[in-house]
Coordinates of C-alpha atoms and ligand atoms in Angstrom, one line a residue:
M1300 CA 118.3 191.3 79.8
Y1301 CA 117.0 187.9 80.9
T1302 CA 114.2 188.2 78.3
V1303 CA 116.6 189.0 75.5
L1304 CA 118.9 186.1 76.2
V1305 CA 116.1 183.6 76.5
S1306 CA 114.5 185.0 73.3
G1307 CA 117.8 184.7 71.5
L1308 CA 118.0 181.0 72.4
L1309 CA 114.4 180.4 71.3
F1310 CA 115.0 182.2 68.1
G1311 CA 117.8 179.7 67.3
L1312 CA 115.6 176.7 68.2
A1313 CA 112.7 178.1 66.2
S1314 CA 114.9 178.6 63.1
G1315 CA 116.0 175.0 63.5
A1316 CA 112.4 173.8 63.5
A1317 CA 111.7 175.7 60.4
V1318 CA 114.6 174.1 58.6
K1319 CA 113.1 170.7 59.3
R1320 CA 109.7 171.7 58.2
G1321 CA 111.0 173.3 55.1
G1322 CA 107.8 175.3 54.6
G1323 CA 107.0 179.0 54.2
Y1324 CA 106.9 181.5 51.5
G1325 CA 110.2 182.6 50.1
Y1326 CA 111.8 179.9 52.3
H1327 CA 115.6 179.4 52.2
K1328 CA 117.9 177.5 54.5
S1329 CA 119.9 180.6 55.5
L1330 CA 118.6 184.1 54.9
N1331 CA 120.9 186.6 53.3
V1332 CA 119.7 189.7 55.0
Q1333 CA 119.8 192.8 52.8
V1334 CA 119.8 196.3 54.3
G1335 CA 119.8 198.1 51.0
V1336 CA 121.2 201.6 50.5
R1337 CA 119.1 203.6 52.9
P1338 CA 121.2 203.0 56.1
Y1339 CA 124.3 204.2 54.2
Y1340 CA 122.6 207.3 53.0
L1341 CA 121.5 208.1 56.6
V1342 CA 125.0 207.4 58.0
D1343 CA 126.6 209.7 55.4
D1344 CA 124.1 212.4 56.3
M1345 CA 125.1 212.3 60.0
D1346 CA 127.1 215.0 61.7
E1347 CA 130.8 214.1 62.2
G1348 CA 131.5 212.3 65.5
R1349 CA 132.0 209.1 67.4
L1350 CA 128.6 207.5 66.4
K1351 CA 129.0 208.2 62.7
H1352 CA 132.5 206.6 62.7
A1353 CA 131.3 203.6 64.6
L1354 CA 128.4 203.1 62.2
Q1355 CA 130.7 203.6 59.2
R1356 CA 133.0 200.8 60.5
C1357 CA 130.0 198.4 60.2
S1358 CA 129.3 199.2 56.5
E1359 CA 130.2 195.8 55.1
G1360 CA 128.2 193.7 57.5
P1361 CA 127.6 190.8 57.9
F1362 CA 123.9 191.4 58.5
K1363 CA 121.5 189.1 60.2
P1364 CA 118.0 189.1 61.8
S1365 CA 117.7 190.8 65.1
D1366 CA 114.9 190.8 67.7
F1367 CA 115.7 194.5 68.3
V1368 CA 114.1 195.1 64.9
I1369 CA 110.3 195.0 64.9
A1370 CA 108.6 195.3 61.5
H1371 CA 105.8 197.9 62.0
R1372 CA 103.0 196.7 59.7
G1373 CA 105.7 195.0 57.5
A1374 CA 107.9 197.5 55.6
P1375 CA 105.2 200.2 54.7
L1376 CA 107.7 202.9 53.9
Q1377 CA 107.6 201.3 50.4
F1378 CA 105.2 198.3 50.5
P1379 CA 101.5 198.3 51.2
E1380 CA 101.1 197.7 54.9
H1381 CA 100.1 194.3 56.3
T1382 CA 100.5 192.4 53.0
L1383 CA 102.5 189.3 52.2
E1384 CA 104.8 191.5 50.1
S1385 CA 105.4 193.9 53.0
Y1386 CA 106.1 191.2 55.5
T1387 CA 108.4 189.5 53.0
A1388 CA 110.4 192.7 52.6
A1389 CA 110.6 193.1 56.4
R1390 CA 112.0 189.6 56.8
R1391 CA 114.6 190.2 54.0
Q1392 CA 115.6 193.4 55.9
G1393 CA 116.4 191.5 59.1
A1394 CA 113.3 192.0 61.3
G1395 CA 113.3 189.4 64.1
I1396 CA 109.7 190.3 65.0
I1397 CA 106.9 191.0 62.6
E1398 CA 103.7 192.8 63.5
C1399 CA 100.1 192.1 62.5
D1400 CA 97.5 194.6 63.7
V1401 CA 94.4 192.5 64.4
A1402 CA 90.9 193.5 63.4
F1403 CA 87.7 191.4 63.1
T1404 CA 85.4 190.9 60.1
K1405 CA 81.6 190.7 60.0
D1406 CA 81.9 186.9 60.5
K1407 CA 84.2 187.4 63.5
K1408 CA 87.4 186.2 61.9
L1409 CA 90.7 187.9 62.5
V1410 CA 92.6 189.8 59.8
C1411 CA 95.7 192.1 59.7
R1412 CA 94.7 195.7 59.3
H1413 CA 96.0 198.7 61.2
D1414 CA 92.6 200.1 61.8
Q1415 CA 89.3 198.3 61.9
C1416 CA 88.0 201.1 59.6
D1417 CA 90.8 201.9 57.2
L1418 CA 89.8 199.7 54.2
H1419 CA 89.0 202.8 52.1
T1420 CA 92.6 204.1 52.5
T1421 CA 94.6 200.8 52.7
T1422 CA 92.8 198.7 50.1
D1423 CA 91.0 199.0 46.8
I1424 CA 87.6 198.3 48.3
L1425 CA 86.1 201.3 46.6
K1426 CA 86.8 199.7 43.2
H1427 CA 84.6 196.7 44.1
P1428 CA 81.1 198.2 43.8
E1429 CA 79.4 195.3 45.6
L1430 CA 81.7 195.5 48.6
A1431 CA 81.9 199.4 48.6
A1432 CA 78.1 199.4 48.9
K1433 CA 78.5 197.5 52.3
C1434 CA 80.8 200.2 53.8
T1435 CA 79.6 201.8 57.0
T1436 CA 79.7 205.1 55.1
P1437 CA 79.6 204.6 51.3
F1438 CA 81.8 207.0 49.2
T1439 CA 80.6 210.5 48.6
P1440 CA 82.9 212.6 46.4
A1441 CA 84.3 216.0 47.4
S1442 CA 82.2 218.8 46.2
G1443 CA 82.8 222.5 46.5
T1444 CA 84.4 223.0 49.9
S1445 CA 83.1 219.7 51.3
P1446 CA 85.7 216.9 51.4
A1447 CA 84.9 213.4 50.3
T1448 CA 83.4 211.1 53.0
V1449 CA 83.7 207.4 53.3
Q1450 CA 84.3 204.8 56.0
C1451 CA 84.9 201.1 55.3
C1452 CA 85.5 198.7 58.2
T1453 CA 86.7 195.1 58.3
S1454 CA 83.5 194.4 60.2
D1455 CA 81.4 195.5 57.2
I1456 CA 82.5 192.5 55.2
T1457 CA 83.3 188.8 55.6
Q1458 CA 86.8 187.4 55.8
A1459 CA 86.3 185.8 52.3
E1460 CA 85.3 189.2 50.9
F1461 CA 88.3 190.8 52.7
K1462 CA 90.6 188.3 50.9
S1463 CA 89.3 189.5 47.5
L1464 CA 90.8 193.0 48.1
C1465 CA 94.2 194.4 47.0
G1466 CA 96.4 196.1 49.6
K1467 CA 97.5 199.6 48.6
M1468 CA 99.7 202.3 50.1
D1469 CA 97.8 204.0 53.0
G1470 CA 96.7 207.4 51.9
F1471 CA 93.8 209.4 50.4
N1472 CA 93.0 212.7 48.8
P1473 CA 90.1 214.4 50.7
N1474 CA 89.5 216.5 47.6
G1475 CA 88.9 213.5 45.4
T1476 CA 85.8 213.9 43.1
T1477 CA 86.2 210.3 41.9
V1478 CA 87.2 207.1 43.6
E1479 CA 90.4 207.1 41.6
E1480 CA 91.3 210.6 42.8
Y1481 CA 90.4 209.8 46.4
M1482 CA 92.6 206.7 46.4
D1483 CA 95.6 208.6 45.1
G1484 CA 97.1 210.1 48.3
T1485 CA 100.4 208.4 49.0
P1486 CA 102.6 210.8 51.1
Y1487 CA 105.6 212.3 49.3
F1488 CA 108.2 210.2 51.2
R1489 CA 106.6 206.8 50.3
T1490 CA 106.1 205.3 46.9
D1491 CA 103.5 203.5 44.8
L1492 CA 106.1 201.4 43.0
Y1493 CA 105.1 198.2 44.8
S1494 CA 101.4 199.2 45.3
T1495 CA 100.1 197.0 42.5
C1496 CA 98.0 194.5 44.3
G1497 CA 99.3 193.7 47.8
T1498 CA 98.2 190.3 49.1
V1499 CA 96.1 191.1 52.2
Q1500 CA 96.5 188.6 55.1
T1501 CA 94.3 187.0 57.6
H1502 CA 95.8 186.6 61.1
D1503 CA 96.1 182.9 60.6
E1504 CA 98.0 183.4 57.3
Y1505 CA 100.3 185.8 59.0
I1506 CA 101.0 183.3 61.8
D1507 CA 101.8 180.5 59.4
L1508 CA 104.0 182.8 57.3
V1509 CA 106.1 184.1 60.2
N1510 CA 106.2 180.7 61.9
G1511 CA 107.6 179.2 58.7
W1512 CA 110.3 181.8 58.8
G1513 CA 111.1 180.9 62.4
L1514 CA 110.6 184.6 63.5
K1515 CA 108.6 186.1 66.3
F1516 CA 105.1 187.6 66.4
T1517 CA 103.7 190.8 67.8
P1518 CA 99.9 190.9 67.1
E1519 CA 98.1 194.0 68.2
L1520 CA 94.5 193.8 69.3
K1521 CA 93.1 196.9 67.7
T1522 CA 90.6 198.9 69.6
P1523 CA 87.2 198.2 68.0
K1524 CA 85.6 201.0 66.1
V1525 CA 82.2 199.5 66.6
E1526 CA 80.3 199.1 69.8
M1527 CA 81.2 195.9 71.7
P1528 CA 79.8 193.4 72.0
F1529 CA 79.5 193.3 68.2
D1530 CA 76.7 191.0 67.2
G1531 CA 77.3 189.0 70.4
Y1532 CA 81.1 189.2 70.1
T1533 CA 82.7 190.5 73.3
Q1534 CA 86.0 192.2 73.8
E1535 CA 87.1 189.3 76.0
Q1536 CA 86.3 186.8 73.3
Y1537 CA 88.2 188.9 70.7
A1538 CA 91.2 189.1 73.0
Q1539 CA 91.0 185.3 73.6
D1540 CA 90.5 184.4 69.9
M1541 CA 93.8 186.2 69.1
I1542 CA 95.7 184.2 71.7
N1543 CA 93.9 180.9 70.7
A1544 CA 95.3 181.2 67.2
Y1545 CA 98.8 180.7 68.6
K1546 CA 97.8 178.0 71.2
K1547 CA 96.1 176.0 68.5
R1548 CA 99.4 175.7 66.6
G1549 CA 101.4 175.0 69.7
I1550 CA 103.5 178.1 69.2
S1551 CA 105.5 179.0 72.3
P1552 CA 104.1 182.1 74.1
K1553 CA 107.8 183.2 74.4
R1554 CA 107.6 183.9 70.6
V1555 CA 104.5 186.1 71.0
F1556 CA 104.3 189.7 72.2
P1557 CA 100.6 190.6 72.2
Q1558 CA 100.0 194.3 72.3
S1559 CA 97.1 196.7 73.0
F1560 CA 96.4 200.3 73.8
L1561 CA 93.7 199.2 76.2
P1562 CA 94.9 198.4 79.7
D1563 CA 91.9 196.0 80.2
D1564 CA 93.2 193.8 77.3
I1565 CA 96.6 193.6 78.9
F1566 CA 95.1 192.8 82.3
Y1567 CA 92.8 190.2 80.6
W1568 CA 95.9 188.4 79.2
I1569 CA 97.8 188.7 82.5
D1570 CA 94.9 187.1 84.4
K1571 CA 93.6 184.6 81.8
E1572 CA 96.6 183.7 79.7
P1573 CA 99.5 184.4 82.0
A1574 CA 102.2 182.8 79.7
F1575 CA 101.2 185.3 77.0
G1576 CA 100.3 188.1 79.5
K1577 CA 103.9 188.0 80.7
Q1578 CA 105.0 189.3 77.4
A1579 CA 102.1 191.7 76.8
V1580 CA 103.0 195.1 75.5
Y1581 CA 101.1 198.0 76.8
L1582 CA 101.0 200.7 74.1
D1583 CA 100.9 203.9 76.2
E1584 CA 99.3 206.8 74.3
R1585 CA 98.6 208.7 77.5
V1586 CA 102.0 210.5 76.9
D1587 CA 100.5 212.4 74.0
T1588 CA 99.6 215.4 76.1
P1589 CA 101.9 217.0 78.7
E1590 CA 99.4 216.2 81.6
G1591 CA 98.8 212.7 80.3
Y1592 CA 102.6 212.2 80.2
E1593 CA 103.0 213.2 83.8
N1594 CA 100.1 210.9 84.8
A1595 CA 101.5 208.1 82.8
T1596 CA 104.9 208.4 84.4
A1597 CA 103.4 208.5 87.9
S1598 CA 101.3 205.4 87.2
I1599 CA 104.2 203.2 86.2
P1600 CA 104.8 201.6 89.6
A1601 CA 101.1 200.6 89.9
L1602 CA 101.2 199.1 86.4
A1603 CA 104.2 197.1 87.4
R1604 CA 102.5 195.8 90.5
R1605 CA 99.5 194.8 88.3
G1606 CA 101.8 192.6 86.3
V1607 CA 102.5 194.7 83.2
K1608 CA 106.1 194.0 82.1
I1609 CA 106.6 195.9 78.8
L1610 CA 105.7 199.5 78.2
A1611 CA 105.6 201.0 74.7
P1612 CA 105.0 204.7 74.2
A1613 CA 105.6 206.6 71.0
F1614 CA 109.4 207.0 71.2
F1615 CA 109.4 210.8 71.6
A1616 CA 108.3 210.2 75.2
L1617 CA 111.5 208.3 76.0
T1618 CA 114.0 211.1 75.5
K1619 CA 114.3 214.8 76.1
V1620 CA 116.9 217.5 75.6
D1621 CA 118.9 218.5 78.7
A1622 CA 120.2 222.0 79.7
N1623 CA 123.4 221.3 77.7
G1624 CA 121.5 220.5 74.5
K1625 CA 122.1 216.8 74.8
I1626 CA 119.5 214.1 74.1
V1627 CA 119.0 212.1 77.3
P1628 CA 116.5 209.6 78.8
S1629 CA 113.2 211.2 79.8
E1630 CA 111.5 211.0 83.2
Y1631 CA 109.1 208.4 81.8
A1632 CA 112.0 206.2 80.7
I1633 CA 113.7 206.5 84.0
A1634 CA 110.5 205.6 85.9
A1635 CA 110.0 202.5 83.7
K1636 CA 113.6 201.4 84.3
K1637 CA 113.2 202.0 88.0
A1638 CA 110.1 199.7 88.0
R1639 CA 112.2 197.1 86.1
M1640 CA 110.0 197.2 83.1
D1641 CA 111.1 196.6 79.6
I1642 CA 110.6 199.3 77.0
I1643 CA 109.8 199.2 73.3
G1644 CA 109.6 202.2 71.1
W1645 CA 107.4 203.1 68.1
S1646 CA 107.8 203.9 65.3
F1647 CA 110.9 204.7 63.2
E1648 CA 110.7 205.7 59.6
R1649 CA 107.2 207.2 59.6
S1650 CA 108.4 210.9 59.6
G1651 CA 109.6 211.7 56.1
W1652 CA 112.2 214.4 56.0
L1653 CA 113.3 215.4 59.5
S1654 CA 114.0 218.9 58.2
I1655 CA 110.3 219.5 58.2
D1656 CA 109.2 220.6 61.6
G1657 CA 112.1 218.8 63.3
G1658 CA 110.7 215.5 62.4
G1659 CA 107.2 216.2 63.8
Y1660 CA 105.3 213.9 66.3
Y1661 CA 108.0 211.3 66.8
Y1662 CA 110.7 213.8 67.5
D1663 CA 108.6 216.2 69.6
Y1664 CA 110.8 216.4 72.6
V1665 CA 114.1 216.6 70.8
K1666 CA 113.2 218.7 67.7
E1667 CA 115.3 221.6 68.7
V1668 CA 118.5 219.5 68.1
I1669 CA 117.3 217.7 65.0
N1670 CA 118.6 219.2 61.7
N1671 CA 119.2 216.3 59.3
D1672 CA 117.9 212.8 58.5
G1673 CA 121.1 211.3 59.9
D1674 CA 120.0 212.5 63.3
M1675 CA 117.6 209.5 63.3
Y1676 CA 120.6 207.4 64.4
T1677 CA 121.6 209.9 67.1
V1678 CA 118.2 209.5 68.7
L1679 CA 118.2 205.7 68.2
D1680 CA 121.6 205.6 69.9
V1681 CA 120.3 207.3 73.0
L1682 CA 117.3 205.0 73.0
A1683 CA 119.4 201.8 72.6
Q1684 CA 122.4 202.7 74.8
Q1685 CA 120.9 204.9 77.5
V1686 CA 117.2 204.1 77.7
K1687 CA 118.1 200.5 76.8
I1688 CA 115.0 199.8 74.8
K1689 CA 114.5 196.1 74.0
G1690 CA 113.3 196.8 70.6
M1691 CA 111.9 199.4 68.1
F1692 CA 109.2 199.3 65.6
S1693 CA 110.1 200.6 62.1
D1694 CA 108.3 201.1 58.8
W1695 CA 111.7 200.2 57.2
P1696 CA 113.3 197.5 59.3
A1697 CA 116.7 197.8 57.5
T1698 CA 117.5 201.1 59.1
L1699 CA 117.3 199.4 62.5
T1700 CA 119.0 196.2 61.4
Y1701 CA 122.1 198.1 60.3
Y1702 CA 122.3 199.7 63.7
A1703 CA 121.4 196.6 65.7
N1704 CA 124.0 194.5 63.9
C1705 CA 126.6 197.1 64.3
F1706 CA 126.2 197.2 68.1
G1707 CA 125.4 193.5 68.7
L1708 CA 121.8 194.0 69.6
Ligands
LIG3221 C1 92.3 220.0 49.4 O1 91.7 221.3 49.1 C2 92.0 222.2 50.1 C3 91.2 223.5 49.8 O2 91.3 223.8 48.5 C4 93.5 222.5 50.1 O3 93.9 223.4 51.1 C5 94.2 221.2 50.4 O4 95.6 221.3 50.3 C6 93.8 220.1 49.4 N1 94.4 218.8 49.9 C7 95.0 218.0 49.0 C8 95.5 216.7 49.6 O5 95.1 218.2 47.8
LIG3222 C1 95.8 213.3 85.4 O1 95.5 212.9 86.7 C2 94.6 213.7 87.4 C3 94.6 213.3 88.8 O2 94.2 211.9 88.9 C4 93.3 213.7 86.7 O3 92.4 214.6 87.3 C5 93.5 214.2 85.2 O4 92.3 214.1 84.5 C6 94.5 213.3 84.5 N1 94.8 213.9 83.2 C7 95.0 213.2 82.1 C8 95.2 213.9 80.9 O5 95.0 212.0 82.2

């Protein structure tokens, strides 16, 4: 709670500073947050009951930014992830915190990409012959029963070369016999409408953009896909460079939530950059198997003693269904609260229709009680009110903004 109150105050101050500077893309003195039609569609789709009525009563807003709302890669349900356009949409939808996944280039500069080696599915690199030739694995078309193969990494090219690429919707067709066919693989629940030429971002550009908006940052140090050290570049230097980008600009560590899946990165920040380490987010993927989930739950007190303050597993691990068919906090969530750790969930709006396989991965522990898309809000309500998560990542921030504003989060 303390964190949230302090963050709220800082948010106010930061916005004030932005007004004086008057900079930033799409800058306006006061932001008219737009949640669009999707939250209304989801509320209408909900089963009758207390929560639906409470949400209906909030239909006319007003809507404003909330730190509960964390833009996951921007707004990639419809906009190419980690692009200027995607971040801009996220801000308009009321995200208080915007994410950049951080990867390094051949010249050891930091850029925003979800995976060090996803350029072949998230950009048009294959349409640039001179750059495609530099890919770790150049493109080989599908043939017969063999799928196409290709792997292009940020570390294959320089930052300047990276900036010449267009961001596209993440997806590929493994059966592609041409580059065009291969690149055409956007999932059914997303759209190519805004996938014309997304403006890819360096980490520095992202910081200046989000800073100009007076919002908060959550950079994720992506696990390298190349052996470290890479051409002399160590994991520690990489972790340090990410933090240095904020220090250089005098950005308060209280506005920065560095994340990593690697405990050693979190411990590095706790030890070497304690002001940033205090807000470091440990992305806990150990929960992905039942045994890993048990181990992870058991390890929480030791992580707390080591200085870890924020845990972030995939949100399925935070709830379960009890004997009465009710969605309730999971053992993991209870253990985290007992250790006085903050919890963040990921990621909303990545599942498409929840009618398919009960929502799949993100709804794994509650799928038996999921039967319509409106159930998204039922799960979110348990996460917000009972697990008391501090925030949630979403591919479409507006869905969260509607809920967060309705319940004063
Ligand atoms: C690729 O081809 C395989 C085998 O014919 C098929 O099962 C699969 O659905 C195809 N995938 C796509 C994305 O078209
Ligand atoms: C869980 O912990 C046990 C005991 O320390 C260990 O042997 C096992 O490999 C762990 N399993 C996973 C999946 O982490």
